[in-house]
XYZ file of C-alpha atoms in Angstrom:
534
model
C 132.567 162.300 97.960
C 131.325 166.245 98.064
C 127.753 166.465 98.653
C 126.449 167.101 95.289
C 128.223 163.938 94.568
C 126.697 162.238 96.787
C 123.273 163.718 96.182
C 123.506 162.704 92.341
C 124.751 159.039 93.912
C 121.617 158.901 95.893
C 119.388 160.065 92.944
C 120.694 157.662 90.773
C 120.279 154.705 93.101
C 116.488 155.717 93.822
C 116.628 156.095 89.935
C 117.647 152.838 89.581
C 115.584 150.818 92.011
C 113.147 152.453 90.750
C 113.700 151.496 87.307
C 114.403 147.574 88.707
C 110.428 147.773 90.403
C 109.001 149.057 87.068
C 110.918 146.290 85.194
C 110.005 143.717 87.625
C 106.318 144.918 87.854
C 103.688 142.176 85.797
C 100.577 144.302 86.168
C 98.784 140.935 84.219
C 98.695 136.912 84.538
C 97.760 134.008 82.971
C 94.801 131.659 84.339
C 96.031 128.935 85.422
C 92.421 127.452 85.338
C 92.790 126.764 81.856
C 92.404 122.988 80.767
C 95.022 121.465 79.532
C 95.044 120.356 75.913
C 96.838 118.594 73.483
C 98.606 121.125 71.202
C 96.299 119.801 67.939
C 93.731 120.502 69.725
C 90.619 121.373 67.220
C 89.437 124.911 67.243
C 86.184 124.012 69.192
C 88.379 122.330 71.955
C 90.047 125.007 72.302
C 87.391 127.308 72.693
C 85.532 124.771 75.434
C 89.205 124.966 77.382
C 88.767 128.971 77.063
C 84.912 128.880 78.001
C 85.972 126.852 81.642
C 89.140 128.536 82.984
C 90.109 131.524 80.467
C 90.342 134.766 82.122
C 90.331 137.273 79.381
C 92.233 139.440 80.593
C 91.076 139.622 84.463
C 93.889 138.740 86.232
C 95.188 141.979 86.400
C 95.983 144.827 88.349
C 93.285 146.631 86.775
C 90.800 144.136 87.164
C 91.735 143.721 90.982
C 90.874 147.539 91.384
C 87.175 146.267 90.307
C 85.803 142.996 90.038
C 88.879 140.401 90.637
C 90.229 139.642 94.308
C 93.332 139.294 96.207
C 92.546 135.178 96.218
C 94.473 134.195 99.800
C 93.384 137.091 101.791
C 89.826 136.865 100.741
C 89.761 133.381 101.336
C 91.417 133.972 105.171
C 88.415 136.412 105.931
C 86.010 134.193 104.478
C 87.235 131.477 106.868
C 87.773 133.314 110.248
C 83.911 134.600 109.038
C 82.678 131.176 109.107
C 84.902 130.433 112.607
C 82.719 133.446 114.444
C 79.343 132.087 112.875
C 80.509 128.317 114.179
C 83.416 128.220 116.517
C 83.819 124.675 115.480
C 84.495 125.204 111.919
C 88.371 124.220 111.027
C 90.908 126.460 109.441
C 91.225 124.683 106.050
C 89.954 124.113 103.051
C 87.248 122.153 103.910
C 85.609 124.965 105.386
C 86.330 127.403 102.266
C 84.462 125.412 100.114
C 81.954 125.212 102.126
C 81.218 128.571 102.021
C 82.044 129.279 98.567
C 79.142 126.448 97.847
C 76.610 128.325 99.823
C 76.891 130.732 97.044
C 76.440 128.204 94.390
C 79.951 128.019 93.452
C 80.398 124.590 91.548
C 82.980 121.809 93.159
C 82.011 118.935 90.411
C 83.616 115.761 89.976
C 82.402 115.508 86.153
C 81.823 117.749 83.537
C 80.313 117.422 80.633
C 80.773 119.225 77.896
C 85.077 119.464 78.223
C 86.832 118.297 74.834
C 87.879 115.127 74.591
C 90.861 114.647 75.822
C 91.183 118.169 78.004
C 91.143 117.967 81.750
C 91.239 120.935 84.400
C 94.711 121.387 86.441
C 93.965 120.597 90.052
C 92.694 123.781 92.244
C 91.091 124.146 95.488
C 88.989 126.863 93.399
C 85.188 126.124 92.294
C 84.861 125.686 88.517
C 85.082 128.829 86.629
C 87.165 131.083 89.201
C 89.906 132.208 87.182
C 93.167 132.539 88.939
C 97.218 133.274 88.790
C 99.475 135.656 89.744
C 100.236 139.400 89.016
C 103.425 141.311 90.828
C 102.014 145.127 91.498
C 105.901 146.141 91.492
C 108.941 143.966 90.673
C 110.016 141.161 93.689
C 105.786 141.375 94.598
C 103.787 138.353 94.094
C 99.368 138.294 94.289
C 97.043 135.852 93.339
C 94.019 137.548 91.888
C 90.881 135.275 91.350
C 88.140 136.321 88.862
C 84.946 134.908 87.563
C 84.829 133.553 84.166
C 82.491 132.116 81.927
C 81.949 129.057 84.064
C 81.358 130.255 86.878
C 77.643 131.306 85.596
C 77.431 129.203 82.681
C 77.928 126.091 83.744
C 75.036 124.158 85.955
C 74.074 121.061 87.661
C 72.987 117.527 85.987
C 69.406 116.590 87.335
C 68.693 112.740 88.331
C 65.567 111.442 86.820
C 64.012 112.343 89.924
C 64.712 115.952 89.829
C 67.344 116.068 92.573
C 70.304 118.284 91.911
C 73.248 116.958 90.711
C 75.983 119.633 92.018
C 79.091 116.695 91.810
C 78.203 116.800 88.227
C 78.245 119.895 85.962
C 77.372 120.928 82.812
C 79.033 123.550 80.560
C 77.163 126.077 78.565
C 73.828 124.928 81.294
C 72.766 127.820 83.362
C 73.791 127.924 87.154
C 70.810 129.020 88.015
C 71.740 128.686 92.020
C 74.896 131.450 91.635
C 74.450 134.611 93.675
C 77.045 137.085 93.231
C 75.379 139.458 95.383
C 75.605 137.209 98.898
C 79.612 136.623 97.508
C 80.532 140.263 96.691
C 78.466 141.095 100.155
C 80.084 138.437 101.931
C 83.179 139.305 100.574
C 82.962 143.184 101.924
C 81.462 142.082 105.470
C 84.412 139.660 106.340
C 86.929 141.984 105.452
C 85.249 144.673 107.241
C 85.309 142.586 110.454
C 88.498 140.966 109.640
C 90.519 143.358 107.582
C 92.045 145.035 110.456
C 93.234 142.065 113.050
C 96.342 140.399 113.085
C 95.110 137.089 112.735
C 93.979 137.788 109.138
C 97.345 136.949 107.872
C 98.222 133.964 110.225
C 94.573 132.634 108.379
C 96.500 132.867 105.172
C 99.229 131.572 106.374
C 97.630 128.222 108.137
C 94.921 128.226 104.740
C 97.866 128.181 102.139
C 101.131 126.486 104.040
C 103.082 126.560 100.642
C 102.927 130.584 100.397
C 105.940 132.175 99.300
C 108.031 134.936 101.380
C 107.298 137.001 97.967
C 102.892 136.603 98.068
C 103.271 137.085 101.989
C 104.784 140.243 102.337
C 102.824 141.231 99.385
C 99.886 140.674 100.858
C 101.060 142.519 104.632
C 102.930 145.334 102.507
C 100.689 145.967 99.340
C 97.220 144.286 99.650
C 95.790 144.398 102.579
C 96.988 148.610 102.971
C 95.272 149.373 99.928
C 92.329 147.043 100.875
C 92.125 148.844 104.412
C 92.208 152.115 102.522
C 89.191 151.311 100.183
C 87.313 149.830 103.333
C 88.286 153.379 104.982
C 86.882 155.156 101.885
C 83.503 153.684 101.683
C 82.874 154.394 105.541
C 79.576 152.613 106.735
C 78.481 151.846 103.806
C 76.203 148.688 104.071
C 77.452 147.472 100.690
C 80.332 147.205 98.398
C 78.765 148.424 95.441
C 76.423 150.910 94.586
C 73.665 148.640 92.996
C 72.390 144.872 93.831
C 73.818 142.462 91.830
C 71.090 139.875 91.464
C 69.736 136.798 93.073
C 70.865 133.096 92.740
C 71.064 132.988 88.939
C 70.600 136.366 88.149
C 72.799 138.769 87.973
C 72.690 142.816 86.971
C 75.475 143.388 84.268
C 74.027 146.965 83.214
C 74.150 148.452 86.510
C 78.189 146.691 86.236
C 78.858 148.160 82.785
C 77.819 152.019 83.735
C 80.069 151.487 86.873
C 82.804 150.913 84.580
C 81.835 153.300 82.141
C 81.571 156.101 84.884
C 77.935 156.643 83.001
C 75.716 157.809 86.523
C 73.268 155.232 87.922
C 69.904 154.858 88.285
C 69.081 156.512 91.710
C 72.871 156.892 92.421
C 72.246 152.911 91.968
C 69.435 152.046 93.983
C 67.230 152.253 90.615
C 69.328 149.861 89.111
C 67.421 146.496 89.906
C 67.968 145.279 85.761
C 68.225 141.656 87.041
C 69.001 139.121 84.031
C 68.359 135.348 84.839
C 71.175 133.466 83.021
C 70.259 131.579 80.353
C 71.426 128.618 78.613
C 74.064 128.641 76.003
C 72.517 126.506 73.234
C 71.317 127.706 69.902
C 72.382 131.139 70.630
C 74.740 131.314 67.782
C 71.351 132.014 65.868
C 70.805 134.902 66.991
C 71.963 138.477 65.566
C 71.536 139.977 68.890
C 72.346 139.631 72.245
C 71.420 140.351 75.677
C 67.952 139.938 76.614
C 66.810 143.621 75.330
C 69.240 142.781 72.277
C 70.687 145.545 72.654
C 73.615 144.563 72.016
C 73.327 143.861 67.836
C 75.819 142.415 65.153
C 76.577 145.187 62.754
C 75.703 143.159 59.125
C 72.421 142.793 61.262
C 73.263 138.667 60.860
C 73.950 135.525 62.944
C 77.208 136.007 61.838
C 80.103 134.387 64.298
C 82.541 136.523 63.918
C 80.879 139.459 65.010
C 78.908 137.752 68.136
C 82.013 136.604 69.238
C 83.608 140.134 69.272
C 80.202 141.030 71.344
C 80.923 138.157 73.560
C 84.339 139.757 74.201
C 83.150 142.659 75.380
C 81.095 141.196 78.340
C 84.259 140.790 79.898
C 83.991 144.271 80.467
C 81.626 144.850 83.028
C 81.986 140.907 84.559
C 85.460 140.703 84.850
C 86.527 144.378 85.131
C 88.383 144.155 81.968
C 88.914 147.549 79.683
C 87.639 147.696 76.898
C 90.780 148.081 74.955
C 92.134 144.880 76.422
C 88.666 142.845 76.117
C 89.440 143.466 72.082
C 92.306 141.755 72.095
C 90.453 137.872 73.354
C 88.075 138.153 70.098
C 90.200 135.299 69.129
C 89.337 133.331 72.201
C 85.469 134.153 72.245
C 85.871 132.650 68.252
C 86.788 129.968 69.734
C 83.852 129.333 72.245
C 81.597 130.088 69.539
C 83.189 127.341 67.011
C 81.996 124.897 70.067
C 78.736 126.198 71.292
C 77.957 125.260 67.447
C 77.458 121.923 68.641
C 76.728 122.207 72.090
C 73.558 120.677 73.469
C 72.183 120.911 76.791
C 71.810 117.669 79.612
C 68.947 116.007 78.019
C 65.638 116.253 79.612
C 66.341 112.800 82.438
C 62.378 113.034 83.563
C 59.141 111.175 82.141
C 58.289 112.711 78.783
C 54.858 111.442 77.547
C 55.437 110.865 73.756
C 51.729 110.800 72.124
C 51.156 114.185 74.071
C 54.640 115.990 73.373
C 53.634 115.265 69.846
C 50.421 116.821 70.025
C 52.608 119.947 71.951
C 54.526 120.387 68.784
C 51.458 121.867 66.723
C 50.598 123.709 69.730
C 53.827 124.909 69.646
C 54.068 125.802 66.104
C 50.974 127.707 66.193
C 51.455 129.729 69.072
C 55.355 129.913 69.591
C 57.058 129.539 66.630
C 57.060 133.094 65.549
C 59.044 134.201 68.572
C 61.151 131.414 69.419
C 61.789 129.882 66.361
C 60.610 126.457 64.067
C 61.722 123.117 65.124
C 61.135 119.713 63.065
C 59.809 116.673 64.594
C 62.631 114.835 64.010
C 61.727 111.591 65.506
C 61.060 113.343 68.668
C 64.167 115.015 69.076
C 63.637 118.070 67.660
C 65.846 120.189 65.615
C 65.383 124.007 65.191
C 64.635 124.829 61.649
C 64.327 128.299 61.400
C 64.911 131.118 63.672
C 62.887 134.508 63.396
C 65.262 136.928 65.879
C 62.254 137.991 67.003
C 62.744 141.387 69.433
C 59.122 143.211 70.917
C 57.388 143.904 73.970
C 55.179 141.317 75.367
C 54.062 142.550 78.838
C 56.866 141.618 80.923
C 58.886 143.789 83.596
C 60.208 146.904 81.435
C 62.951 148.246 84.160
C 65.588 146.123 82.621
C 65.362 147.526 79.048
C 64.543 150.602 80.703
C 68.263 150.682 82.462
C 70.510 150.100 79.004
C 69.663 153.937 78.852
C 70.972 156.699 75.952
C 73.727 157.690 77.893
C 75.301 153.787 78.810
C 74.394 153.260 74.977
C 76.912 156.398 73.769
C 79.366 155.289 76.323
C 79.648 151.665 74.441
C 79.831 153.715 71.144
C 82.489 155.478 72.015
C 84.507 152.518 73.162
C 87.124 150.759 71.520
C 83.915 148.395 70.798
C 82.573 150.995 68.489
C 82.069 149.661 65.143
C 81.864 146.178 66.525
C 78.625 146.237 68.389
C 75.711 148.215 67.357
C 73.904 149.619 70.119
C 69.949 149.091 69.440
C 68.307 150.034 73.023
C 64.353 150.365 73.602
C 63.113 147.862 71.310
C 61.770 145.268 73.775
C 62.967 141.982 74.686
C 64.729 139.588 72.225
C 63.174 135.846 72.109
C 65.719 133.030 72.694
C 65.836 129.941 71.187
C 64.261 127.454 73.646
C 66.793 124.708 73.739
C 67.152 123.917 77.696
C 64.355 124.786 78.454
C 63.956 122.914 81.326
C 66.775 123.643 83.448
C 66.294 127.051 83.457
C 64.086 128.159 85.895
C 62.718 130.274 87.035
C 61.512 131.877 83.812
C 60.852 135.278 81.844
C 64.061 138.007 81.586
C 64.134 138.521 84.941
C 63.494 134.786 86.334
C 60.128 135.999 87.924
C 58.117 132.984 87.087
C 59.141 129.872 88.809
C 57.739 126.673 86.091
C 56.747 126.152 82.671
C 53.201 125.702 84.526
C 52.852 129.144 86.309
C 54.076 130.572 82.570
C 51.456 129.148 80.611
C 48.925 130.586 83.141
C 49.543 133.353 84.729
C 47.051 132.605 87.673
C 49.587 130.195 89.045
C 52.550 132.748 89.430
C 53.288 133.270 92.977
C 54.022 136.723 94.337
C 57.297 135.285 96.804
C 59.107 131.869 95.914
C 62.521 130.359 97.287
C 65.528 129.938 94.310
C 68.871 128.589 95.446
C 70.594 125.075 95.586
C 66.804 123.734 94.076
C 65.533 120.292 93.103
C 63.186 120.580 89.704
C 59.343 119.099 89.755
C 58.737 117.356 86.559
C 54.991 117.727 86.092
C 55.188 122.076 85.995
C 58.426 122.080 85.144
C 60.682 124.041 87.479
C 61.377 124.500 91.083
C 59.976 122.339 93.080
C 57.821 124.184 95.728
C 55.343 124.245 98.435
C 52.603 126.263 97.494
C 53.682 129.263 99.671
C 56.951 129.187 97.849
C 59.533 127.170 100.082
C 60.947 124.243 99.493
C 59.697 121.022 100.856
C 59.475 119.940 104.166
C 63.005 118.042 104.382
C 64.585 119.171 101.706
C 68.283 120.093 102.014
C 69.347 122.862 98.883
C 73.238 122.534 98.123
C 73.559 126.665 97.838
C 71.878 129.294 100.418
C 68.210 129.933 99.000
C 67.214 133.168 98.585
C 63.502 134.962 98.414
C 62.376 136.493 94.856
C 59.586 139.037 95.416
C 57.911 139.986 92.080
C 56.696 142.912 93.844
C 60.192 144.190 93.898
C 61.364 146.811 91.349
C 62.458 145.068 88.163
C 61.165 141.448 89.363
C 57.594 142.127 87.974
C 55.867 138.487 87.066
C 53.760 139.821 84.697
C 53.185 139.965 80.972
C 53.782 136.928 78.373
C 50.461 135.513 78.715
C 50.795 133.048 76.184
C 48.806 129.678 76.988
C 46.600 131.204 79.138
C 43.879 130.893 76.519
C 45.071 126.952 76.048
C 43.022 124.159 77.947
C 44.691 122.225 81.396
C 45.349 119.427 78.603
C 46.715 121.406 75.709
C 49.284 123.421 78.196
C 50.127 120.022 79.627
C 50.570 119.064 76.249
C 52.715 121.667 75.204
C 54.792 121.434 78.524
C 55.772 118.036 77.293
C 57.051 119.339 74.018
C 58.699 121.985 75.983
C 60.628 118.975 77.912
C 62.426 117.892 74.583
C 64.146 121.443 73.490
């Protein structure tokens, strides 16, 4: 063969391989954390399948470039992690979970709330960690891992003593002990240590026997180069990301969306302290806006579910790492989710509830709450919302997180592909929730500053530092159950890795919402036991 001959031979084959990689290449999977259904499965099943395991489009190469992880190698750092901290700690499973619970990560043995006759496939992954399997090039094989609406929204059972639950869950409940900030730091600090050694891939290998030739030299060829490359390009940074992302239950999807936007930070982040406590699901389909500055507003300007679905969509954006462009195309599946929050109720209140006085609570509540938070009927004692008033305003509390959903994040989500499905309505205050679940979501307030329905119906009893994480639940205030410097009790053992909220920090201000404070010891007590039966 001459030499151009063989030249053009060469170029072709390159051509051609090449061609074979792109062909091969799968740049998005499938959860595999879906339930399994029947396939007549009613619309609202379907959407509580979608609402625990449904990724939404984050198992993808572009979501792994953000929020989602290269499962098996995470998981090996994670491990030899916990191996320096304890020596003694074995190389399995055992010990991942473990760790994954410190962070409030969710390993229960019921839920409630799952469609009758749906059941999750079997995973060694906490509820609501999306997973499966996306090949960067053709012949490669990762498993990316995500977070998905479980993974926040779905919480712990209480006893009728207050003790935790965490065997237990409930979906569309609050996990109030979830702190992505310790996981993405933990994350980023293992593979700093780890990322470099040799034994990060024997981990792997010993963590997941059944690994395929394909995944492993995926991971040794692919992954763990272009993870050693973004390690390289942050330097000594102390943290992964730019911003905090919360505390256990809270977490800081503003400061997430402008990262994806590209719209600049607060402070180059360090401003951005827009902490959200995570709220529970029920009722919400009254609403016409959402967030908790309801910013985020349906565009007839009604409860309409159609249109808070397509919002719903979109907070795969800046939680999953999703573009917008592909977060438009699981409207469908956020329909769904809506069709069964519809009927979703949270655990029902398993404490004492004093009857005569939660009665006497309802006309306090009427009086004095109704306005924001919307009517409810007697109804036997079971009460029913009647009326909602979508109530938005400022009452006094910590303005830094409608302060961060700033002009220029608001153009950026108009100029989306989300832009005549959301209006953008910043600067108007905080929206009022519906109050169903009350109970089980403490602490309280936007920013979960306020630790019990006590210390929120008089303000003298909010404490300036108080423990949140892996908590047990007092019934007579109604929330955590402290000491009164804040910790938990002498003896107590949380199931997740507490952590300190000081409401002296930026954006974790206690005050404002002063509400009850003008109410008697027995009327607030009163009104707490109402409170009890949302």
């Amino acid at each position: 063969m001459k030499p151009k001959s063989m030249a053009l031979g060469a170029l072709a084959l390159v051509a051609g391989l090449a061609a074979f990689l792109w062909l091969g290449a799968a740049p998005q999977g499938e959860s595999l954390a879906v339930p399994r259904s029947a396939r007549d499965a009613s619309f609202a099943a379907q959407g509580s399948a979608a609402f625990a395991g449904e990724a939404f489009g984050g198992i993808s190469q572009t979501a792994l470039e953000t929020n989602a992880v290269p499962f098996k190698l995470v998981a090996a750092a994670l491990v030899l992690d916990e191996q320096t901290r304890d020596p003694a700690s074995p190389a399995n499973g055992a010990t991942l979970q473990q760790v994954l619970r410190r962070f409030g990560f969710l390993y229960p043995e019921r839920i409630d709330g799952l469609a009758a006759g749906l059941s999750l496939p079997p995973s060694e992954k906490p509820l609501g960690m999306t997973h499966g399997s996306i090949a960067p090039v053709g012949g490669a094989r990762v498993e990316v891992a995500n977070l998905g609406c479980a993974a926040c929204h779905a919480g712990v059972a209480y006893a009728p003593d207050g003790m935790p639950m965490p065997e237990r869950a409930v979906l569309g409940m609050p996990n109030t002990s979830l702190d992505l900030e310790s996981y993405t730091q933990a994350i980023y600090n293992a593979l700093r240590r780890h990322g470099g050694r040799s034994e990060l891939l024997a981990m792997a290998d010993r963590l997941f026997p059944d690994m395929g030739w394909q995944e492993r030299a995926s991971l040794r060829w692919i992954v763990l180069p272009l993870a050693r490359s973004r390690l390289q390009a942050l330097g000594d940074a102390p943290r992964a990301l730019p911003f905090p992302n919360g505390l256990p239950g809270a977490t800081n999807g503003v400061a997430a969306l402008k990262l994806q936007t590209g719209t600049p930070l607060s402070g180059g982040g360090t401003g951005e302290r827009g902490f959200v406590s995570i709220p529970d699901l029920a009722l919400r389909h009254h609403r016409s806006r959402l967030l908790a500055d309801g910013a985020y507003a349906a565009p007839s300007g009604k409860a309409h579910a159609g249109e808070l679905a397509a919002i719903t969509s979109f907070f795969t954006v800046p939680s999953m790492g999703v573009r917008p462009e592909e977060a438009r195309r699981h409207i469908p599946e956020a329909e769904a989710i809506f069709a069964w929050l519809k009927d979703y109720r949270p655990q029902a209140f398993p404490g004492p509830v004093d009857r005569p006085a939660a009665a006497r609570g309802a006309a306090l509540y009427a009086k004095g709450c109704a306005g924001c938070h919307g009517s409810f009927d007697w109804n036997g004692g079971a009460p029913r919302l009647a009326s909602f008033p979508d109530w938005i305003g400022d009452v006094g509390t910590d303005p830094l997180r409608a302060a961060v959903l700033d002009a220029p994040l608001a153009e950026a989500i108009r100029r989306s592909a989300y832009a005549g499905a959301i209006k953008v309505r910043p600067g108007e205050g905080y929206a009022a929730p519906p109050l169903a679940g009350l109970w089980a979501s403490a602490p309280f307030l936007h920013n979960g500053s306020v630790p019990s329905l006590a210390a929120l119906l008089d303000p003298r009893l909010r404490p300036a530092r108080f423990m949140v994480g892996g908590h047990a639940l007092d019934w007579q205030s109604v929330g955590l159950r402290l000491t009164p410097d804040g910790r938990y009790p002498a003896g107590y053992r949380p199931f997740a890795m507490p952590q300190w909220v000081d409401t002296r920090q930026p954006g974790l201000g206690n005050g404002g919402h002063a509400y009850g404070s003008d109410l008697t010891t027995q009327e607030r007590a009163a009104l707490i036991e109402f409170l009890k039966l949302l």
